[in-house]
Amino acid sequence: NAGVTQTPKFQVLKTGQSMTLQCAQDMNHEYMSWYRQDPGMGLRLIHYSVGAGITDQGEVPNGYNVSRSTTEDFPLRLLSAAPSQTSVYFCASSYSITRGGPGDEQFFGPGTRLTVL
Amino acid sequence: AQKVTQAQTEISVVEKEDVTLDCVYETRDTTYYLFWYKQPPSGELVFLIRRNSFDEQNEISGRYSWNFQKSTSSFNFTITASQVVDSAVYFCALSVTTIQGAQKLVFGQGTRLTINP
């Protein structure tokens, strides 16, 4: 198993550009989520999905879109990048809320470091 | 409000000293889970422990131990005989259930631990 993979590892954008951060998992996990990590603020939830076709907003969703067409993939789209979106982005997955429950361990990808100039 | 506070932003100790990382949480849920994650300099997030709110037994794993006290809403983490390899940022997190029934993690701000040789 590759676990949770993220691409790219590093990205530099100019203000106003769009891009998609890719996330994939091969563990047949139903639950996937995106977090951003900023200095002194821990990780904050952006969007999450409880299964293919079902997504919802987290704590800081503005400026980001997600979709979940397959169980394996959960891409995060920045429609018009802003300097405030400079951060490290982590994708995570876990079995499901019904099978694993709220205490299920989340497996994190290696992260994408994004800089918006 | 669901919140996790790690009041210690940075801790620096000399190798072989014991060190305790504090975590205080707030939740209105009667059932919840608490986690500790380690983020070494390489950047990935490593799961350390999960604790159910109904289980107040302390846990020990090698040099690591955790003290969970519901009465004070704390879940502290102690490293005994610290080693340089323990240097990392440590995050405490609270698992909360959304209105839709999904799980999301609320992270503390993190504590940067430096072990000096």
PDB file of N, CA and C in Angstrom, chain A residues 31 35 37 40-45 48 50 56 58-59 88 90 94 97 100-110, chain B residues 31 33 35 37 39 42-45 47 50 89 91 95-110:
ATOM      1  N   TYR A  31     -13.598   8.087   4.305  1.00  0.00           N
ATOM      2  CA  TYR A  31     -13.500   9.456   4.788  1.00  0.00           C
ATOM      3  C   TYR A  31     -12.176  10.079   4.358  1.00  0.00           C
ATOM      4  N   TYR A  35      -6.525  19.559   5.203  1.00  0.00           N
ATOM      5  CA  TYR A  35      -6.171  20.510   6.244  1.00  0.00           C
ATOM      6  C   TYR A  35      -5.095  21.449   5.706  1.00  0.00           C
ATOM      7  N   GLN A  37      -1.875  23.861   7.278  1.00  0.00           N
ATOM      8  CA  GLN A  37      -1.067  24.093   8.468  1.00  0.00           C
ATOM      9  C   GLN A  37      -0.351  25.420   8.340  1.00  0.00           C
ATOM     10  N   GLY A  40       1.952  28.454  14.180  1.00  0.00           N
ATOM     11  CA  GLY A  40       1.265  28.876  15.390  1.00  0.00           C
ATOM     12  C   GLY A  40      -0.225  28.598  15.422  1.00  0.00           C
ATOM     13  N   MET A  41      -0.749  27.930  14.378  1.00  0.00           N
ATOM     14  CA  MET A  41      -2.200  27.705  14.334  1.00  0.00           C
ATOM     15  C   MET A  41      -2.559  26.232  14.205  1.00  0.00           C
ATOM     16  N   GLY A  42      -1.616  25.359  14.266  1.00  0.00           N
ATOM     17  CA  GLY A  42      -1.938  23.954  14.120  1.00  0.00           C
ATOM     18  C   GLY A  42      -2.480  23.656  12.732  1.00  0.00           C
ATOM     19  N   LEU A  43      -3.282  22.627  12.631  1.00  0.00           N
ATOM     20  CA  LEU A  43      -3.908  22.258  11.364  1.00  0.00           C
ATOM     21  C   LEU A  43      -5.385  22.625  11.432  1.00  0.00           C
ATOM     22  N   ARG A  44      -5.887  23.162  10.348  1.00  0.00           N
ATOM     23  CA  ARG A  44      -7.296  23.546  10.295  1.00  0.00           C
ATOM     24  C   ARG A  44      -7.971  22.859   9.116  1.00  0.00           C
ATOM     25  N   LEU A  45      -9.183  22.384   9.342  1.00  0.00           N
ATOM     26  CA  LEU A  45      -9.904  21.612   8.350  1.00  0.00           C
ATOM     27  C   LEU A  45     -10.484  22.521   7.270  1.00  0.00           C
ATOM     28  N   TYR A  48     -14.071  18.248   3.722  1.00  0.00           N
ATOM     29  CA  TYR A  48     -13.990  16.820   3.958  1.00  0.00           C
ATOM     30  C   TYR A  48     -15.051  16.095   3.130  1.00  0.00           C
ATOM     31  N   VAL A  50     -17.302  12.247   3.151  1.00  0.00           N
ATOM     32  CA  VAL A  50     -17.607  10.995   3.843  1.00  0.00           C
ATOM     33  C   VAL A  50     -17.837   9.851   2.852  1.00  0.00           C
ATOM     34  N   ASP A  56     -18.309  18.284   2.189  1.00  0.00           N
ATOM     35  CA  ASP A  56     -18.832  19.338   3.050  1.00  0.00           C
ATOM     36  C   ASP A  56     -17.689  20.239   3.485  1.00  0.00           C
ATOM     37  N   GLY A  58     -15.328  22.525   5.948  1.00  0.00           N
ATOM     38  CA  GLY A  58     -14.741  22.478   7.268  1.00  0.00           C
ATOM     39  C   GLY A  58     -14.688  23.855   7.870  1.00  0.00           C
ATOM     40  N   GLU A  59     -13.598  24.131   8.552  1.00  0.00           N
ATOM     41  CA  GLU A  59     -13.437  25.361   9.316  1.00  0.00           C
ATOM     42  C   GLU A  59     -13.054  26.555   8.444  1.00  0.00           C
ATOM     43  N   VAL A  88       1.070  24.949   4.190  1.00  0.00           N
ATOM     44  CA  VAL A  88       1.326  23.544   3.908  1.00  0.00           C
ATOM     45  C   VAL A  88      -0.014  22.820   3.978  1.00  0.00           C
ATOM     46  N   PHE A  90      -2.267  19.358   3.935  1.00  0.00           N
ATOM     47  CA  PHE A  90      -2.255  17.933   4.214  1.00  0.00           C
ATOM     48  C   PHE A  90      -3.596  17.314   3.848  1.00  0.00           C
ATOM     49  N   SER A  94      -9.478   8.150   6.541  1.00  0.00           N
ATOM     50  CA  SER A  94      -9.730   7.120   7.550  1.00  0.00           C
ATOM     51  C   SER A  94     -10.895   6.267   7.063  1.00  0.00           C
ATOM     52  N   ILE A  97     -16.955   6.903   9.288  1.00  0.00           N
ATOM     53  CA  ILE A  97     -17.547   7.230  10.581  1.00  0.00           C
ATOM     54  C   ILE A  97     -18.377   6.077  11.096  1.00  0.00           C
ATOM     55  N   GLY A 100     -15.353   2.927  11.425  1.00  0.00           N
ATOM     56  CA  GLY A 100     -14.277   3.228  12.366  1.00  0.00           C
ATOM     57  C   GLY A 100     -14.726   4.092  13.519  1.00  0.00           C
ATOM     58  N   GLY A 101     -15.799   4.820  13.328  1.00  0.00           N
ATOM     59  CA  GLY A 101     -16.268   5.682  14.397  1.00  0.00           C
ATOM     60  C   GLY A 101     -15.454   6.952  14.501  1.00  0.00           C
ATOM     61  N   PRO A 102     -15.860   7.853  15.363  1.00  0.00           N
ATOM     62  CA  PRO A 102     -15.155   9.138  15.480  1.00  0.00           C
ATOM     63  C   PRO A 102     -13.758   8.992  16.031  1.00  0.00           C
ATOM     64  N   GLY A 103     -13.432   7.841  16.565  1.00  0.00           N
ATOM     65  CA  GLY A 103     -12.088   7.664  17.092  1.00  0.00           C
ATOM     66  C   GLY A 103     -11.138   7.037  16.109  1.00  0.00           C
ATOM     67  N   ASP A 104     -11.560   6.891  14.870  1.00  0.00           N
ATOM     68  CA  ASP A 104     -10.726   6.236  13.886  1.00  0.00           C
ATOM     69  C   ASP A 104      -9.488   7.067  13.587  1.00  0.00           C
ATOM     70  N   GLU A 105      -8.356   6.414  13.508  1.00  0.00           N
ATOM     71  CA  GLU A 105      -7.110   7.117  13.205  1.00  0.00           C
ATOM     72  C   GLU A 105      -7.144   7.664  11.794  1.00  0.00           C
ATOM     73  N   GLN A 106      -6.715   8.912  11.627  1.00  0.00           N
ATOM     74  CA  GLN A 106      -6.590   9.485  10.297  1.00  0.00           C
ATOM     75  C   GLN A 106      -5.151   9.315   9.829  1.00  0.00           C
ATOM     76  N   PHE A 107      -5.014   8.876   8.586  1.00  0.00           N
ATOM     77  CA  PHE A 107      -3.701   8.707   7.967  1.00  0.00           C
ATOM     78  C   PHE A 107      -3.431   9.935   7.109  1.00  0.00           C
ATOM     79  N   PHE A 108      -2.289  10.549   7.316  1.00  0.00           N
ATOM     80  CA  PHE A 108      -1.967  11.783   6.620  1.00  0.00           C
ATOM     81  C   PHE A 108      -0.990  11.543   5.471  1.00  0.00           C
ATOM     82  N   GLY A 109      -1.176  12.329   4.405  1.00  0.00           N
ATOM     83  CA  GLY A 109      -0.203  12.350   3.329  1.00  0.00           C
ATOM     84  C   GLY A 109       1.015  13.160   3.725  1.00  0.00           C
ATOM     85  N   PRO A 110       2.030  13.228   2.857  1.00  0.00           N
ATOM     86  CA  PRO A 110       3.288  13.909   3.177  1.00  0.00           C
ATOM     87  C   PRO A 110       3.200  15.424   3.124  1.00  0.00           C
TER      88      PRO A 110
ATOM     89  N   THR B  31     -19.056  11.884  24.380  1.00  0.00           N
ATOM     90  CA  THR B  31     -18.142  10.871  23.838  1.00  0.00           C
ATOM     91  C   THR B  31     -17.218  11.565  22.840  1.00  0.00           C
ATOM     92  N   TYR B  33     -12.798  11.618  21.320  1.00  0.00           N
ATOM     93  CA  TYR B  33     -11.494  10.975  21.268  1.00  0.00           C
ATOM     94  C   TYR B  33     -10.417  12.039  21.233  1.00  0.00           C
ATOM     95  N   PHE B  35      -6.172  12.669  20.497  1.00  0.00           N
ATOM     96  CA  PHE B  35      -5.036  12.115  19.773  1.00  0.00           C
ATOM     97  C   PHE B  35      -3.785  12.945  20.057  1.00  0.00           C
ATOM     98  N   TYR B  37      -0.198  13.588  17.772  1.00  0.00           N
ATOM     99  CA  TYR B  37       0.562  13.357  16.555  1.00  0.00           C
ATOM    100  C   TYR B  37       1.930  14.010  16.703  1.00  0.00           C
ATOM    101  N   GLN B  39       5.207  15.559  14.495  1.00  0.00           N
ATOM    102  CA  GLN B  39       5.639  16.042  13.189  1.00  0.00           C
ATOM    103  C   GLN B  39       7.140  16.295  13.249  1.00  0.00           C
ATOM    104  N   SER B  42      11.105  16.340   9.015  1.00  0.00           N
ATOM    105  CA  SER B  42      10.798  15.935   7.646  1.00  0.00           C
ATOM    106  C   SER B  42       9.386  16.335   7.224  1.00  0.00           C
ATOM    107  N   GLY B  43       8.525  16.662   8.185  1.00  0.00           N
ATOM    108  CA  GLY B  43       7.228  17.250   7.866  1.00  0.00           C
ATOM    109  C   GLY B  43       6.014  16.340   7.916  1.00  0.00           C
ATOM    110  N   GLU B  44       6.200  15.045   7.915  1.00  0.00           N
ATOM    111  CA  GLU B  44       5.007  14.193   7.914  1.00  0.00           C
ATOM    112  C   GLU B  44       4.379  14.149   9.303  1.00  0.00           C
ATOM    113  N   LEU B  45       3.145  13.721   9.367  1.00  0.00           N
ATOM    114  CA  LEU B  45       2.436  13.615  10.641  1.00  0.00           C
ATOM    115  C   LEU B  45       2.378  12.147  11.043  1.00  0.00           C
ATOM    116  N   PHE B  47       1.075   9.380  13.764  1.00  0.00           N
ATOM    117  CA  PHE B  47       0.116   9.077  14.820  1.00  0.00           C
ATOM    118  C   PHE B  47       0.838   8.455  16.008  1.00  0.00           C
ATOM    119  N   ARG B  50      -4.314   7.320  20.564  1.00  0.00           N
ATOM    120  CA  ARG B  50      -5.721   7.698  20.573  1.00  0.00           C
ATOM    121  C   ARG B  50      -6.288   7.316  21.937  1.00  0.00           C
ATOM    122  N   VAL B  89       7.651  18.727  16.316  1.00  0.00           N
ATOM    123  CA  VAL B  89       6.472  19.463  16.773  1.00  0.00           C
ATOM    124  C   VAL B  89       5.418  18.422  17.126  1.00  0.00           C
ATOM    125  N   PHE B  91       1.476  17.625  18.217  1.00  0.00           N
ATOM    126  CA  PHE B  91       0.116  18.158  18.173  1.00  0.00           C
ATOM    127  C   PHE B  91      -0.831  17.280  18.975  1.00  0.00           C
ATOM    128  N   SER B  95     -11.209  14.795  18.467  1.00  0.00           N
ATOM    129  CA  SER B  95     -12.102  14.352  17.406  1.00  0.00           C
ATOM    130  C   SER B  95     -13.518  14.764  17.759  1.00  0.00           C
ATOM    131  N   VAL B  96     -14.144  15.503  16.862  1.00  0.00           N
ATOM    132  CA  VAL B  96     -15.513  15.939  17.089  1.00  0.00           C
ATOM    133  C   VAL B  96     -16.383  15.438  15.955  1.00  0.00           C
ATOM    134  N   THR B  97     -17.675  15.320  16.249  1.00  0.00           N
ATOM    135  CA  THR B  97     -18.616  14.836  15.252  1.00  0.00           C
ATOM    136  C   THR B  97     -19.419  16.004  14.712  1.00  0.00           C
ATOM    137  N   THR B  98     -19.462  16.126  13.386  1.00  0.00           N
ATOM    138  CA  THR B  98     -20.220  17.210  12.769  1.00  0.00           C
ATOM    139  C   THR B  98     -21.714  16.889  12.783  1.00  0.00           C
ATOM    140  N   ILE B  99     -22.504  17.888  12.393  1.00  0.00           N
ATOM    141  CA  ILE B  99     -23.955  17.698  12.324  1.00  0.00           C
ATOM    142  C   ILE B  99     -24.281  16.545  11.375  1.00  0.00           C
ATOM    143  N   GLN B 100     -23.477  16.408  10.323  1.00  0.00           N
ATOM    144  CA  GLN B 100     -23.723  15.344   9.359  1.00  0.00           C
ATOM    145  C   GLN B 100     -23.243  13.992   9.863  1.00  0.00           C
ATOM    146  N   GLY B 101     -22.642  13.969  11.024  1.00  0.00           N
ATOM    147  CA  GLY B 101     -22.180  12.711  11.590  1.00  0.00           C
ATOM    148  C   GLY B 101     -20.775  12.334  11.209  1.00  0.00           C
ATOM    149  N   ALA B 102     -20.076  13.228  10.511  1.00  0.00           N
ATOM    150  CA  ALA B 102     -18.696  12.913  10.123  1.00  0.00           C
ATOM    151  C   ALA B 102     -17.746  13.289  11.250  1.00  0.00           C
ATOM    152  N   GLN B 103     -16.559  12.750  11.146  1.00  0.00           N
ATOM    153  CA  GLN B 103     -15.530  13.044  12.143  1.00  0.00           C
ATOM    154  C   GLN B 103     -14.616  14.134  11.618  1.00  0.00           C
ATOM    155  N   LYS B 104     -14.230  15.034  12.462  1.00  0.00           N
ATOM    156  CA  LYS B 104     -13.167  15.946  12.086  1.00  0.00           C
ATOM    157  C   LYS B 104     -12.273  16.166  13.290  1.00  0.00           C
ATOM    158  N   LEU B 105     -11.029  16.454  13.006  1.00  0.00           N
ATOM    159  CA  LEU B 105     -10.051  16.689  14.056  1.00  0.00           C
ATOM    160  C   LEU B 105      -9.862  18.177  14.276  1.00  0.00           C
ATOM    161  N   VAL B 106      -9.888  18.574  15.534  1.00  0.00           N
ATOM    162  CA  VAL B 106      -9.555  19.937  15.928  1.00  0.00           C
ATOM    163  C   VAL B 106      -8.188  19.872  16.594  1.00  0.00           C
ATOM    164  N   PHE B 107      -7.231  20.579  16.012  1.00  0.00           N
ATOM    165  CA  PHE B 107      -5.855  20.498  16.480  1.00  0.00           C
ATOM    166  C   PHE B 107      -5.513  21.654  17.413  1.00  0.00           C
ATOM    167  N   GLY B 108      -4.596  21.384  18.332  1.00  0.00           N
ATOM    168  CA  GLY B 108      -3.966  22.448  19.087  1.00  0.00           C
ATOM    169  C   GLY B 108      -2.921  23.124  18.218  1.00  0.00           C
ATOM    170  N   GLN B 109      -2.321  24.159  18.759  1.00  0.00           N
ATOM    171  CA  GLN B 109      -1.364  24.954  17.992  1.00  0.00           C
ATOM    172  C   GLN B 109      -0.022  24.248  17.820  1.00  0.00           C
ATOM    173  N   GLY B 110       0.210  23.223  18.603  1.00  0.00           N
ATOM    174  CA  GLY B 110       1.466  22.485  18.514  1.00  0.00           C
ATOM    175  C   GLY B 110       2.502  22.993  19.491  1.00  0.00           C
TER     176      GLY B 110
END
